[in-house]
Amino acid sequence: MLQQIAEGLDAEGYEVSKPKPGKACHGFCRVKFPEVEIAVVLLVRRRKGKVEFELLTWPSQSLRQRFVGRALSSPDCKEWSELCSAINSILARNSQLESLVSTTFSDKESSG
């Protein structure tokens, strides 16, 4: 699943690292922008006879990006929003998915 997302993002012109298995996740990759990097993490679990995929994304900045670009004052940056929209479009085209649910930082804060 993460491989398909990374290939779709690459085809749309994003600079995406090769997806790899993680220590605490099933896979991860990074999408690089000039002023921010966004981690994309995949978690997989079986539930009620189905396979559920959970994608987590969050922006960060390298030390160089902090000095050269703007300061990242909030996780809701324009690059993160743009990338999530692109991922959503890629997933929406996948006919194998039964449902797709998106949650934002503000959704998590208001529910918690």
Coordinates of N, CA, C and O in Angstrom, one line a residue:
M1 N 0.8 -1.2 0.0 CA 0.0 0.0 0.0 C 0.9 1.3 0.0 O 0.6 2.2 -0.8
L2 N 1.9 1.3 0.9 CA 2.8 2.5 0.9 C 3.5 2.6 -0.4 O 3.8 3.7 -0.8
Q3 N 3.9 1.5 -0.9 CA 4.7 1.5 -2.2 C 3.8 2.2 -3.3 O 4.3 3.0 -4.1
Q4 N 2.5 1.9 -3.3 CA 1.6 2.5 -4.3 C 1.4 4.0 -4.1 O 1.4 4.7 -5.0
I5 N 1.4 4.4 -2.8 CA 1.2 5.8 -2.5 C 2.5 6.5 -2.9 O 2.4 7.6 -3.6
A6 N 3.7 6.0 -2.6 CA 4.9 6.6 -3.0 C 5.1 6.7 -4.5 O 5.5 7.7 -5.0
E7 N 4.7 5.7 -5.2 CA 4.8 5.7 -6.7 C 3.8 6.8 -7.2 O 4.2 7.5 -8.2
G8 N 2.6 6.9 -6.6 CA 1.7 7.9 -7.1 C 2.2 9.3 -6.8 O 2.1 10.2 -7.7
L9 N 2.8 9.5 -5.7 CA 3.3 10.8 -5.3 C 4.5 11.2 -6.2 O 4.6 12.3 -6.7
D10 N 5.4 10.2 -6.5 CA 6.5 10.4 -7.4 C 6.0 10.8 -8.8 O 6.5 11.7 -9.4
A11 N 5.0 10.1 -9.3 CA 4.4 10.4 -10.6 C 3.8 11.8 -10.7 O 3.8 12.4 -11.7
E12 N 3.4 12.3 -9.5 CA 2.8 13.7 -9.4 C 3.9 14.7 -9.2 O 3.6 15.9 -9.1
G13 N 5.2 14.3 -9.1 CA 6.3 15.2 -9.0 C 6.8 15.5 -7.6 O 7.6 16.4 -7.5
Y14 N 6.3 14.7 -6.7 CA 6.8 14.9 -5.3 C 8.2 14.2 -5.1 O 8.4 13.2 -5.8
E15 N 9.0 14.7 -4.3 CA 10.3 14.1 -4.0 C 10.1 13.1 -2.8 O 10.0 13.6 -1.7
V16 N 10.0 11.8 -3.1 CA 9.6 10.8 -2.1 C 10.8 9.9 -1.9 O 11.4 9.4 -2.9
S17 N 11.1 9.6 -0.7 CA 12.2 8.5 -0.4 C 11.5 7.2 -0.6 O 10.3 7.0 -0.7
K18 N 12.4 6.2 -0.8 CA 11.9 4.8 -1.0 C 11.3 4.3 0.3 O 11.9 4.4 1.3
P19 N 10.1 3.8 0.2 CA 9.4 3.2 1.4 C 10.3 2.0 2.0 O 10.8 1.2 1.2
K20 N 10.4 2.0 3.3 CA 11.1 1.0 4.0 C 10.3 0.5 5.2 O 9.5 1.2 5.7
P21 N 10.6 -0.8 5.6 CA 10.0 -1.2 6.9 C 10.6 -0.4 8.0 O 11.7 -0.1 8.0
G22 N 9.8 -0.2 9.0 CA 10.2 0.5 10.2 C 10.3 -0.4 11.4 O 9.9 -1.5 11.4
K23 N 10.9 0.1 12.5 CA 11.0 -0.7 13.7 C 9.7 -0.7 14.5 O 9.4 -1.8 15.0
A24 N 8.9 0.3 14.5 CA 7.7 0.4 15.2 C 6.5 0.6 14.3 O 5.4 0.9 14.7
C25 N 6.7 0.3 13.0 CA 5.6 0.5 12.0 C 5.9 -0.5 10.9 O 6.9 -1.1 10.8
H26 N 4.9 -0.6 10.0 CA 5.1 -1.6 8.9 C 5.8 -0.9 7.7 O 6.3 -1.6 6.8
G27 N 5.8 0.4 7.6 CA 6.6 1.0 6.6 C 6.6 2.5 6.8 O 5.7 3.1 7.5
F28 N 7.6 3.2 6.2 CA 7.6 4.7 6.3 C 8.4 5.2 5.1 O 9.2 4.5 4.4
C29 N 8.1 6.4 4.8 CA 8.9 7.2 3.8 C 8.8 8.7 4.1 O 8.1 9.0 5.0
R30 N 9.6 9.5 3.4 CA 9.6 10.9 3.6 C 9.3 11.6 2.3 O 9.8 11.2 1.3
V31 N 8.6 12.7 2.4 CA 8.4 13.5 1.2 C 9.1 14.9 1.5 O 8.8 15.5 2.6
K32 N 10.0 15.3 0.6 CA 10.8 16.5 0.9 C 10.2 17.7 0.1 O 10.0 17.6 -1.1
F33 N 10.1 18.7 0.8 CA 9.8 20.1 0.2 C 11.0 21.0 0.6 O 11.8 20.6 1.4
P34 N 11.1 22.1 -0.1 CA 12.2 23.0 0.2 C 12.3 23.4 1.7 O 13.4 23.5 2.2
E35 N 11.2 23.7 2.3 CA 11.2 24.2 3.7 C 10.7 23.2 4.8 O 10.7 23.5 5.9
V36 N 10.3 22.0 4.4 CA 9.8 21.1 5.3 C 9.9 19.7 4.8 O 9.9 19.5 3.5
E37 N 10.0 18.7 5.6 CA 9.9 17.3 5.3 C 8.7 16.7 6.0 O 8.4 17.0 7.1
I38 N 8.0 15.8 5.3 CA 6.8 15.2 5.9 C 7.0 13.7 5.9 O 7.3 13.0 4.9
A39 N 6.9 13.1 7.1 CA 7.0 11.7 7.3 C 5.7 11.1 7.0 O 4.6 11.6 7.4
V40 N 5.7 9.9 6.4 CA 4.5 9.1 6.1 C 4.7 7.7 6.6 O 5.7 7.1 6.2
V41 N 3.9 7.4 7.6 CA 4.1 6.1 8.3 C 2.9 5.2 8.1 O 1.7 5.7 8.2
L42 N 3.1 3.9 7.8 CA 2.0 3.0 7.6 C 1.9 2.0 8.7 O 2.9 1.4 9.1
L43 N 0.8 1.8 9.3 CA 0.5 0.8 10.3 C -0.6 -0.1 9.7 O -1.5 0.4 9.0
V44 N -0.5 -1.4 9.9 CA -1.4 -2.4 9.4 C -1.9 -3.3 10.5 O -1.1 -3.7 11.4
R45 N -3.2 -3.6 10.5 CA -3.7 -4.6 11.5 C -4.9 -5.3 10.9 O -5.6 -4.8 10.0
R46 N -5.2 -6.5 11.4 CA -6.3 -7.2 11.0 C -7.4 -7.0 12.0 O -7.1 -7.0 13.2
R47 N -8.6 -6.8 11.5 CA -9.7 -6.5 12.4 C -11.0 -7.0 11.8 O -11.3 -6.5 10.7
K48 N -11.7 -7.8 12.5 CA -13.0 -8.3 12.0 C -12.9 -8.9 10.6 O -13.7 -8.6 9.7
G49 N -11.9 -9.7 10.3 CA -11.7 -10.3 9.1 C -11.2 -9.4 7.9 O -11.2 -9.8 6.8
K50 N -10.9 -8.2 8.2 CA -10.4 -7.3 7.2 C -9.0 -6.7 7.6 O -8.6 -6.8 8.7
V51 N -8.4 -6.2 6.6 CA -7.1 -5.6 6.8 C -7.3 -4.0 6.9 O -7.9 -3.5 6.0
E52 N -6.8 -3.4 8.0 CA -6.9 -2.0 8.1 C -5.6 -1.4 7.9 O -4.6 -1.8 8.5
F53 N -5.5 -0.3 7.2 CA -4.3 0.5 7.0 C -4.5 1.8 7.7 O -5.5 2.4 7.5
E54 N -3.5 2.2 8.4 CA -3.6 3.6 9.0 C -2.3 4.3 8.6 O -1.2 3.8 8.7
L55 N -2.5 5.5 8.0 CA -1.4 6.3 7.6 C -1.3 7.5 8.5 O -2.3 8.2 8.8
L56 N -0.1 7.7 9.0 CA 0.2 8.8 9.9 C 1.1 9.8 9.1 O 2.1 9.3 8.5
T57 N 0.9 11.0 9.1 CA 1.7 12.0 8.5 C 2.0 13.2 9.4 O 1.1 13.5 10.2
W58 N 3.2 13.7 9.4 CA 3.5 14.9 10.2 C 4.7 15.5 9.6 O 5.7 14.9 9.1
P59 N 4.7 16.9 9.7 CA 5.8 17.6 9.1 C 6.9 17.8 10.2 O 6.7 17.8 11.4
S60 N 8.1 18.1 9.7 CA 9.3 18.4 10.5 C 10.3 19.2 9.6 O 10.1 19.3 8.4
Q61 N 11.3 19.7 10.3 CA 12.3 20.5 9.5 C 13.7 20.0 10.0 O 13.9 19.8 11.1
S62 N 14.5 19.9 9.0 CA 15.9 19.7 9.3 C 16.5 21.0 9.8 O 16.0 22.1 9.7
L63 N 17.7 20.9 10.4 CA 18.4 22.1 10.9 C 18.6 23.1 9.8 O 18.4 24.3 9.9
R64 N 19.0 22.6 8.6 CA 19.2 23.4 7.4 C 18.0 24.1 7.0 O 17.9 25.3 6.7
Q65 N 16.9 23.4 7.0 CA 15.6 24.0 6.6 C 15.1 25.1 7.6 O 14.6 26.0 7.2
R66 N 15.4 24.9 8.9 CA 15.1 25.9 9.9 C 15.9 27.2 9.6 O 15.3 28.3 9.8
F67 N 17.1 27.1 9.3 CA 17.9 28.3 9.1 C 17.7 28.9 7.7 O 17.6 30.1 7.6
V68 N 17.4 28.1 6.7 CA 17.3 28.7 5.3 C 15.8 29.2 5.1 O 15.6 30.2 4.5
G69 N 14.9 28.4 5.6 CA 13.5 28.7 5.3 C 12.7 29.4 6.4 O 13.3 29.9 7.3
R70 N 11.5 29.3 6.4 CA 10.6 29.8 7.4 C 10.5 28.8 8.6 O 10.8 27.6 8.4
A71 N 10.2 29.4 9.8 CA 10.1 28.5 10.9 C 8.7 27.8 10.8 O 7.7 28.4 10.4
L72 N 8.7 26.6 11.2 CA 7.5 25.8 11.2 C 6.8 26.0 12.6 O 7.2 25.4 13.6
S73 N 5.8 26.9 12.6 CA 5.2 27.2 13.9 C 4.0 26.3 14.2 O 3.5 26.3 15.3
S74 N 3.5 25.6 13.2 CA 2.3 24.7 13.4 C 2.4 23.5 12.6 O 3.0 23.6 11.5
P75 N 1.9 22.4 13.0 CA 1.9 21.2 12.2 C 1.0 21.3 11.0 O 1.2 20.6 10.0
D76 N 0.1 22.2 11.0 CA -0.8 22.4 9.9 C -0.2 23.4 8.9 O -0.7 24.5 8.8
C77 N 0.8 23.0 8.2 CA 1.4 23.9 7.2 C 0.9 23.6 5.8 O 0.2 22.5 5.6
K78 N 1.1 24.5 4.9 CA 0.5 24.3 3.5 C 1.0 23.1 2.8 O 0.3 22.4 2.1
E79 N 2.3 22.7 3.0 CA 2.9 21.5 2.4 C 2.2 20.2 2.9 O 1.9 19.3 2.2
W80 N 1.9 20.2 4.2 CA 1.3 19.0 4.8 C -0.1 18.9 4.2 O -0.6 17.8 3.9
S81 N -0.9 20.0 4.2 CA -2.2 20.0 3.6 C -2.2 19.5 2.2 O -3.0 18.7 1.7
E82 N -1.3 20.0 1.4 CA -1.2 19.7 0.0 C -0.9 18.2 -0.2 O -1.5 17.5 -1.0
L83 N 0.1 17.7 0.6 CA 0.5 16.3 0.5 C -0.7 15.4 0.9 O -1.0 14.4 0.3
C84 N -1.4 15.7 2.0 CA -2.5 14.9 2.5 C -3.6 14.8 1.4 O -4.2 13.8 1.2
S85 N -3.8 15.9 0.7 CA -4.8 16.0 -0.4 C -4.4 15.1 -1.5 O -5.2 14.3 -2.1
A86 N -3.1 15.1 -1.8 CA -2.5 14.2 -2.9 C -2.7 12.8 -2.5 O -3.1 11.9 -3.4
I87 N -2.3 12.4 -1.3 CA -2.4 11.0 -0.8 C -3.9 10.6 -0.9 O -4.2 9.5 -1.3
N88 N -4.8 11.5 -0.4 CA -6.2 11.1 -0.4 C -6.7 10.9 -1.9 O -7.5 9.9 -2.1
S89 N -6.2 11.7 -2.8 CA -6.6 11.4 -4.2 C -6.1 10.1 -4.8 O -6.8 9.4 -5.5
I90 N -4.9 9.8 -4.4 CA -4.3 8.5 -4.8 C -5.1 7.3 -4.2 O -5.4 6.4 -4.9
L91 N -5.4 7.4 -2.9 CA -6.2 6.4 -2.3 C -7.6 6.3 -2.8 O -8.1 5.2 -3.0
A92 N -8.2 7.4 -3.2 CA -9.6 7.4 -3.7 C -9.6 6.7 -5.0 O -10.7 6.1 -5.4
R93 N -8.6 6.6 -5.8 CA -8.5 5.9 -7.1 C -8.3 4.4 -6.9 O -8.4 3.7 -7.9
N94 N -8.0 4.0 -5.7 CA -7.7 2.5 -5.5 C -9.1 1.8 -5.3 O -9.7 2.0 -4.2
S95 N -9.5 1.0 -6.2 CA -10.7 0.3 -6.2 C -10.8 -0.8 -5.1 O -11.9 -1.3 -4.8
Q96 N -9.6 -1.2 -4.6 CA -9.6 -2.3 -3.6 C -10.0 -1.8 -2.2 O -10.3 -2.6 -1.3
L97 N -10.0 -0.5 -2.0 CA -10.3 0.1 -0.7 C -11.9 0.1 -0.5 O -12.6 0.6 -1.4
E98 N -12.3 -0.3 0.7 CA -13.8 -0.2 0.9 C -14.2 1.1 1.5 O -15.3 1.6 1.2
S99 N -13.3 1.7 2.3 CA -13.6 3.0 2.9 C -12.4 3.8 3.2 O -11.3 3.2 3.3
L100 N -12.5 5.1 3.3 CA -11.4 5.9 3.5 C -11.8 7.0 4.5 O -12.8 7.7 4.3
V101 N -11.1 7.1 5.7 CA -11.4 8.1 6.7 C -10.2 9.0 6.9 O -9.1 8.4 7.1
S102 N -10.4 10.3 7.0 CA -9.3 11.2 7.2 C -9.5 11.9 8.5 O -10.6 12.3 8.9
T103 N -8.4 12.1 9.3 CA -8.5 12.8 10.6 C -7.3 13.8 10.6 O -6.2 13.5 10.2
T104 N -7.6 15.0 11.0 CA -6.6 16.1 11.0 C -6.2 16.3 12.5 O -6.7 15.8 13.4
F105 N -5.1 17.1 12.6 CA -4.7 17.5 14.0 C -5.8 18.1 14.8 O -6.0 17.8 15.9
S106 N -6.6 19.0 14.2 CA -7.6 19.7 14.9 C -8.7 18.7 15.3 O -9.3 18.8 16.3
D107 N -9.0 17.6 14.4 CA -10.0 16.6 14.8 C -9.5 15.9 16.0 O -10.3 15.6 16.9
K108 N -8.2 15.5 16.1 CA -7.7 14.8 17.2 C -7.8 15.6 18.5 O -8.1 15.1 19.5
E109 N -7.4 16.9 18.4 CA -7.4 17.7 19.6 C -8.8 17.9 20.1 O -9.0 17.9 21.3
S110 N -9.8 18.0 19.2 CA -11.2 18.3 19.7 C -11.8 17.0 20.3 O -12.7 17.1 21.1
S111 N -11.3 15.8 19.8 CA -11.9 14.6 20.4 C -11.2 14.1 21.6 O -11.7 13.3 22.3
G112 N -10.0 14.6 21.9 CA -9.2 14.1 23.0 C -9.3 14.9 24.1 O -9.2 14.7 25.3

